[in-house]
DNA sequence: CGGAATCCGCGCGGATACTG
DNA sequence: CAGTATCCGCGCGGATTCCG
């Protein structure tokens, strides 16, 4: 029987919509830069290449697992380059790629909005919570 | 003894850094707009007020729980307004506030970068995966 | 119609230990 | 130094059920 229940039809609509959303470039970008560590790593690399341990120190809160994972994913996406110097001990340098650099104005825009308006958001939040 | 182990010192540094990060306006904004449903709701409201059920239909993949939760948080932050008409049955209209409207150019900027560069990201990803 | 409340799976990410 | 591997808690979010 091709007859489907309402819940089955809803489920499929949701799946199709999910697929549509996943394919949306804006969503993909948002997924990328919304990551807590991604923005911190990109910002850290904005003023020049850094070694792994440099990044680890500058982004004090990050675990090695997340730092490595973040760098790997950024490298995979062509936003960050990874250069290994096979000395002893090993030396690895990370840097923004040209593509990665084009993201910086966008991050600046985000930072600008945040600095201009987040206090209004905070005020709205306080008022809302206070007024109950 | 005030003497602390290395791990204790590291843990406190991480905590302080986490607090610092949490207070950063840029991070707060990013946390806000990175939410999957937030951007979809804001975009849906960009071309005028909508009823709850309108939003529910336009954003087909969202569960009721998440739609309500998203709208509540946006209202709390002063980005979206909520107007109840106590008819029978009840009618609720949501709209962007002036503050919420100022976010739209930023979202447009994000969309622009995505449409200009996400294919390069996809290509880099494919090349990376293919070259192994 | 527009929610609130509850249950629950699962994946993100932190902590720890080990390696070339 | 620059990772890899593993374990595990916890919170996000989906599904379901009930309410004014």
Short mmCIF file of C-alpha atoms (C1' of nucleotides) in Angstrom, two decimals:
data_model
loop_
_atom_site.label_atom_id
_atom_site.label_comp_id
_atom_site.label_asym_id
_atom_site.label_seq_id
_atom_site.Cartn_x
_atom_site.Cartn_y
_atom_site.Cartn_z
CA UNK A 1 0.00 0.00 0.00
CA UNK A 2 1.22 3.44 -0.92
CA UNK A 3 -1.06 4.91 1.69
CA UNK A 4 0.91 6.70 4.39
CA UNK A 5 -0.11 8.08 7.68
CA UNK A 6 -0.02 11.78 8.40
CA UNK A 7 3.02 11.35 10.63
CA UNK A 8 4.87 9.52 7.88
CA UNK A 9 4.16 12.31 5.43
CA UNK A 10 5.27 14.91 7.95
CA UNK A 11 8.43 12.98 8.62
CA UNK A 12 9.32 12.88 4.96
CA UNK A 13 8.61 16.57 4.49
CA UNK A 14 10.89 17.30 7.40
CA UNK A 15 13.60 15.11 5.90
CA UNK A 16 13.38 16.82 2.53
CA UNK A 17 13.46 20.20 4.20
CA UNK A 18 16.45 19.16 6.27
CA UNK A 19 18.27 18.14 3.10
CA UNK A 20 17.38 21.45 1.50
CA UNK A 21 18.62 23.34 4.51
CA UNK A 22 21.83 21.33 4.66
CA UNK A 23 22.57 22.21 1.04
CA UNK A 24 22.06 25.92 1.61
CA UNK A 25 25.42 27.72 1.36
CA UNK A 26 24.47 30.20 4.04
CA UNK A 27 23.68 27.42 6.45
CA UNK A 28 26.95 25.69 5.70
CA UNK A 29 28.89 28.88 6.32
CA UNK A 30 26.99 29.50 9.52
CA UNK A 31 27.68 25.97 10.69
CA UNK A 32 31.32 26.58 9.98
CA UNK A 33 31.91 29.90 11.70
CA UNK A 34 29.50 29.35 14.54
CA UNK A 35 31.86 26.80 16.01
CA UNK A 36 33.30 28.23 19.19
CA UNK A 37 36.90 27.35 18.34
CA UNK A 38 36.78 28.16 14.63
CA UNK A 39 36.41 31.89 15.12
CA UNK A 40 39.06 31.95 17.83
CA UNK A 41 41.52 30.05 15.66
CA UNK A 42 40.86 32.23 12.62
CA UNK A 43 41.25 35.39 14.68
CA UNK A 44 44.46 34.08 16.20
CA UNK A 45 45.82 33.43 12.71
CA UNK A 46 44.68 36.80 11.37
CA UNK A 47 47.90 38.54 12.41
CA UNK A 48 50.24 35.98 10.91
CA UNK A 49 51.11 32.27 10.94
CA UNK A 50 51.31 30.46 14.24
CA UNK A 51 52.70 27.19 15.48
CA UNK A 52 50.49 24.59 17.10
CA UNK A 53 51.78 25.38 20.57
CA UNK A 54 51.35 29.11 19.95
CA UNK A 55 47.71 28.58 19.14
CA UNK A 56 47.33 26.31 22.12
CA UNK A 57 48.66 29.05 24.38
CA UNK A 58 46.76 31.92 22.80
CA UNK A 59 43.48 30.05 22.98
CA UNK A 60 43.94 28.99 26.58
CA UNK A 61 40.60 27.27 26.99
CA UNK A 62 40.90 24.81 24.13
CA UNK A 63 41.66 21.12 24.58
CA UNK A 64 44.19 19.50 22.22
CA UNK A 65 41.46 17.37 20.82
CA UNK A 66 39.34 20.34 19.81
CA UNK A 67 42.28 22.40 18.60
CA UNK A 68 43.49 19.59 16.36
CA UNK A 69 39.99 18.78 15.19
CA UNK A 70 39.29 22.42 14.42
CA UNK A 71 42.56 22.89 12.53
CA UNK A 72 41.99 19.70 10.54
CA UNK A 73 38.52 20.76 9.48
CA UNK A 74 39.70 24.24 8.54
CA UNK A 75 42.54 22.74 6.51
CA UNK A 76 40.11 20.39 4.82
CA UNK A 77 37.94 23.35 3.85
CA UNK A 78 40.88 25.26 2.39
CA UNK A 79 40.65 28.04 4.96
CA UNK A 80 43.89 27.25 6.77
CA UNK A 81 47.19 25.79 5.55
CA UNK A 82 49.38 23.37 7.44
CA UNK A 83 53.16 23.25 6.95
CA UNK A 84 55.24 20.55 8.60
CA UNK A 85 58.99 21.07 9.12
CA UNK A 86 60.41 17.58 9.72
CA UNK A 87 63.04 18.67 12.23
CA UNK A 88 63.54 17.13 15.66
CA UNK A 89 61.29 17.88 17.34
CA UNK A 90 58.73 18.41 14.63
CA UNK A 91 57.52 21.90 13.84
CA UNK A 92 54.10 22.64 12.38
CA UNK A 93 52.98 26.05 11.19
CA UNK A 94 49.41 27.06 10.50
CA UNK A 95 48.35 30.06 8.45
CA UNK A 96 45.29 31.55 6.81
CA UNK A 97 44.93 30.74 3.12
CA UNK A 98 43.84 33.51 0.73
CA UNK A 99 40.36 32.03 0.92
CA UNK A 100 40.51 32.07 4.69
CA UNK A 101 41.60 35.69 4.61
CA UNK A 102 38.48 36.70 2.75
CA UNK A 103 36.53 35.67 5.81
CA UNK A 104 38.12 38.31 7.99
CA UNK A 105 36.00 41.26 6.77
CA UNK A 106 32.93 39.21 7.54
CA UNK A 107 34.20 38.48 11.04
CA UNK A 108 34.92 42.20 11.40
CA UNK A 109 31.34 42.96 10.40
CA UNK A 110 30.07 40.52 12.97
CA UNK A 111 32.31 42.03 15.61
CA UNK A 112 31.05 45.50 14.70
CA UNK A 113 27.40 44.59 15.09
CA UNK A 114 28.17 42.87 18.35
CA UNK A 115 29.96 45.87 19.79
CA UNK A 116 27.25 48.25 18.61
CA UNK A 117 24.18 46.31 19.66
CA UNK A 118 24.88 43.55 22.14
CA UNK A 119 24.38 45.94 25.03
CA UNK A 120 20.85 46.60 23.77
CA UNK A 121 20.30 42.87 23.69
CA UNK A 122 21.63 42.57 27.21
CA UNK A 123 19.32 45.40 28.32
CA UNK A 124 16.30 43.79 26.66
CA UNK A 125 17.17 40.54 28.36
CA UNK A 126 17.50 42.19 31.76
CA UNK A 127 14.22 44.07 31.30
CA UNK A 128 12.43 40.95 30.19
CA UNK A 129 13.69 38.93 33.11
CA UNK A 130 13.03 41.71 35.59
CA UNK A 131 9.50 42.53 34.46
CA UNK A 132 8.65 38.81 34.60
CA UNK B 1 48.98 24.87 51.40
CA UNK B 2 48.52 27.29 48.54
CA UNK B 3 50.61 25.00 46.39
CA UNK B 4 48.62 23.75 43.43
CA UNK B 5 49.34 21.10 40.92
CA UNK B 6 49.96 21.92 37.29
CA UNK B 7 46.60 20.48 36.33
CA UNK B 8 44.84 22.66 38.90
CA UNK B 9 46.51 25.75 37.54
CA UNK B 10 45.63 24.78 34.00
CA UNK B 11 42.04 24.15 35.01
CA UNK B 12 41.74 27.60 36.56
CA UNK B 13 43.32 29.29 33.56
CA UNK B 14 40.82 27.53 31.35
CA UNK B 15 37.96 28.64 33.58
CA UNK B 16 39.08 32.26 33.53
CA UNK B 17 39.50 32.12 29.78
CA UNK B 18 36.07 30.57 29.40
CA UNK B 19 34.58 33.41 31.42
CA UNK B 20 36.44 35.93 29.30
CA UNK B 21 35.19 34.30 26.13
CA UNK B 22 31.65 34.12 27.41
CA UNK B 23 31.66 37.85 28.10
CA UNK B 24 32.93 38.70 24.61
CA UNK B 25 30.14 40.43 22.63
CA UNK B 26 31.24 38.82 19.39
CA UNK B 27 31.00 35.37 20.92
CA UNK B 28 27.55 36.13 22.30
CA UNK B 29 26.34 37.29 18.91
CA UNK B 30 27.83 34.26 17.24
CA UNK B 31 26.18 31.97 19.76
CA UNK B 32 22.92 33.70 18.99
CA UNK B 33 22.90 33.64 15.21
CA UNK B 34 24.65 30.32 14.82
CA UNK B 35 21.57 28.57 16.09
CA UNK B 36 20.05 26.64 13.22
CA UNK B 37 16.53 27.90 13.80
CA UNK B 38 17.35 31.49 14.73
CA UNK B 39 18.52 32.45 11.26
CA UNK B 40 15.61 30.69 9.63
CA UNK B 41 13.10 32.44 11.88
CA UNK B 42 14.71 35.85 11.37
CA UNK B 43 14.76 35.35 7.62
CA UNK B 44 11.15 34.25 7.64
CA UNK B 45 10.20 37.40 9.52
CA UNK B 46 12.30 39.66 7.29
CA UNK B 47 9.45 40.17 4.82
CA UNK B 48 6.84 41.04 7.39
CA UNK B 49 5.11 39.72 10.53
CA UNK B 50 3.98 36.12 10.65
CA UNK B 51 1.70 34.02 12.80
CA UNK B 52 2.98 31.06 14.74
CA UNK B 53 1.43 28.60 12.35
CA UNK B 54 2.82 30.51 9.35
CA UNK B 55 6.31 30.19 10.73
CA UNK B 56 5.71 26.57 11.52
CA UNK B 57 4.74 25.94 7.90
CA UNK B 58 7.49 28.03 6.31
CA UNK B 59 10.16 26.38 8.38
CA UNK B 60 8.94 22.88 7.72
CA UNK B 61 11.70 21.06 9.53
CA UNK B 62 11.28 22.68 12.92
CA UNK B 63 9.65 20.95 15.84
CA UNK B 64 7.14 22.86 17.89
CA UNK B 65 9.40 22.79 20.87
CA UNK B 66 12.30 24.38 19.03
CA UNK B 67 10.14 26.97 17.27
CA UNK B 68 8.65 28.12 20.55
CA UNK B 69 11.97 28.02 22.32
CA UNK B 70 13.62 30.00 19.53
CA UNK B 71 10.87 32.62 19.44
CA UNK B 72 10.96 32.98 23.22
CA UNK B 73 14.70 33.53 23.28
CA UNK B 74 14.52 36.03 20.41
CA UNK B 75 11.76 37.90 22.20
CA UNK B 76 13.78 37.91 25.38
CA UNK B 77 16.70 39.42 23.51
CA UNK B 78 14.55 42.16 22.02
CA UNK B 79 15.03 40.93 18.46
CA UNK B 80 11.47 39.77 17.89
CA UNK B 81 8.14 41.05 19.21
CA UNK B 82 5.18 38.91 20.19
CA UNK B 83 1.60 40.16 19.94
CA UNK B 84 -1.28 38.11 21.31
CA UNK B 85 -4.82 38.68 20.06
CA UNK B 86 -7.13 37.11 22.67
CA UNK B 87 -9.73 35.89 20.22
CA UNK B 88 -11.02 32.34 20.04
CA UNK B 89 -8.94 30.63 19.00
CA UNK B 90 -5.98 32.67 20.07
CA UNK B 91 -3.90 34.48 17.47
CA UNK B 92 -0.24 35.30 17.97
CA UNK B 93 1.82 37.45 15.63
CA UNK B 94 5.58 37.67 15.59
CA UNK B 95 7.62 40.44 13.97
CA UNK B 96 11.13 41.77 13.84
CA UNK B 97 11.83 44.63 16.23
CA UNK B 98 13.90 47.61 14.98
CA UNK B 99 16.87 46.03 16.73
CA UNK B 100 16.20 42.74 15.03
CA UNK B 101 16.00 44.51 11.69
CA UNK B 102 19.53 45.82 12.08
CA UNK B 103 20.69 42.23 11.96
CA UNK B 104 19.47 41.74 8.42
CA UNK B 105 22.37 43.49 6.65
CA UNK B 106 24.72 41.27 8.60
CA UNK B 107 22.81 38.18 7.54
CA UNK B 108 22.94 39.49 3.98
CA UNK B 109 26.70 39.85 4.26
CA UNK B 110 26.97 36.29 5.50
CA UNK B 111 24.78 35.09 2.67
CA UNK B 112 26.93 36.98 0.18
CA UNK B 113 30.18 35.42 1.37
CA UNK B 114 28.54 32.00 1.35
CA UNK B 115 27.31 32.36 -2.20
CA UNK B 116 30.65 33.70 -3.40
CA UNK B 117 32.98 31.29 -1.67
CA UNK B 118 31.29 28.15 -0.43
CA UNK B 119 31.89 26.40 -3.73
CA UNK B 120 35.63 26.95 -3.23
CA UNK B 121 35.28 25.42 0.20
CA UNK B 122 33.42 22.49 -1.28
CA UNK B 123 36.14 22.08 -3.94
CA UNK B 124 38.88 22.19 -1.32
CA UNK B 125 37.03 19.60 0.69
CA UNK B 126 36.59 17.33 -2.31
CA UNK B 127 40.25 17.69 -3.29
CA UNK B 128 41.40 17.01 0.24
CA UNK B 129 39.25 13.93 0.55
CA UNK B 130 40.15 12.66 -2.90
CA UNK B 131 43.92 13.15 -2.60
CA UNK B 132 43.79 11.35 0.74
"C1'" DC C 1 -4.52 27.70 17.66
"C1'" DG C 2 -0.50 28.15 20.36
"C1'" DG C 3 1.66 26.47 23.31
"C1'" DA C 4 3.80 23.59 28.09
"C1'" DA C 5 5.71 19.41 30.02
"C1'" DT C 6 8.11 15.16 29.79
"C1'" DC C 7 10.99 11.48 28.15
"C1'" DC C 8 15.01 10.11 25.88
"C1'" DG C 9 18.75 9.19 22.31
"C1'" DC C 10 22.87 10.77 20.56
"C1'" DG C 11 26.58 13.49 19.42
"C1'" DC C 12 29.67 17.33 20.99
"C1'" DG C 13 33.33 18.20 23.49
"C1'" DG C 14 36.31 17.81 27.90
"C1'" DA C 15 39.71 14.85 30.53
"C1'" DT C 16 43.07 11.57 30.46
"C1'" DA C 17 46.62 8.53 28.73
"C1'" DC C 18 49.71 7.20 25.23
"C1'" DT C 19 52.92 7.87 20.77
"C1'" DG C 20 56.41 9.11 16.79
"C1'" DC D 1 56.46 19.13 19.98
"C1'" DA D 2 52.41 17.78 17.86
"C1'" DG D 3 49.55 15.04 17.83
"C1'" DT D 4 46.23 10.11 18.37
"C1'" DA D 5 43.01 7.12 20.96
"C1'" DT D 6 39.52 6.24 24.31
"C1'" DC D 7 36.17 6.94 27.71
"C1'" DC D 8 32.25 9.39 29.25
"C1'" DG D 9 29.00 13.09 30.99
"C1'" DC D 10 25.76 16.30 29.68
"C1'" DG D 11 22.97 19.17 27.10
"C1'" DC D 12 20.63 19.88 22.56
"C1'" DG D 13 16.90 18.87 20.22
"C1'" DG D 14 13.21 15.45 18.31
"C1'" DA D 15 8.86 12.88 19.44
"C1'" DT D 16 5.00 12.52 22.06
"C1'" DT D 17 1.32 13.87 25.09
"C1'" DC D 18 -1.60 17.11 27.40
"C1'" DC D 19 -3.74 22.09 28.27
"C1'" DG D 20 -6.40 26.97 27.96
#
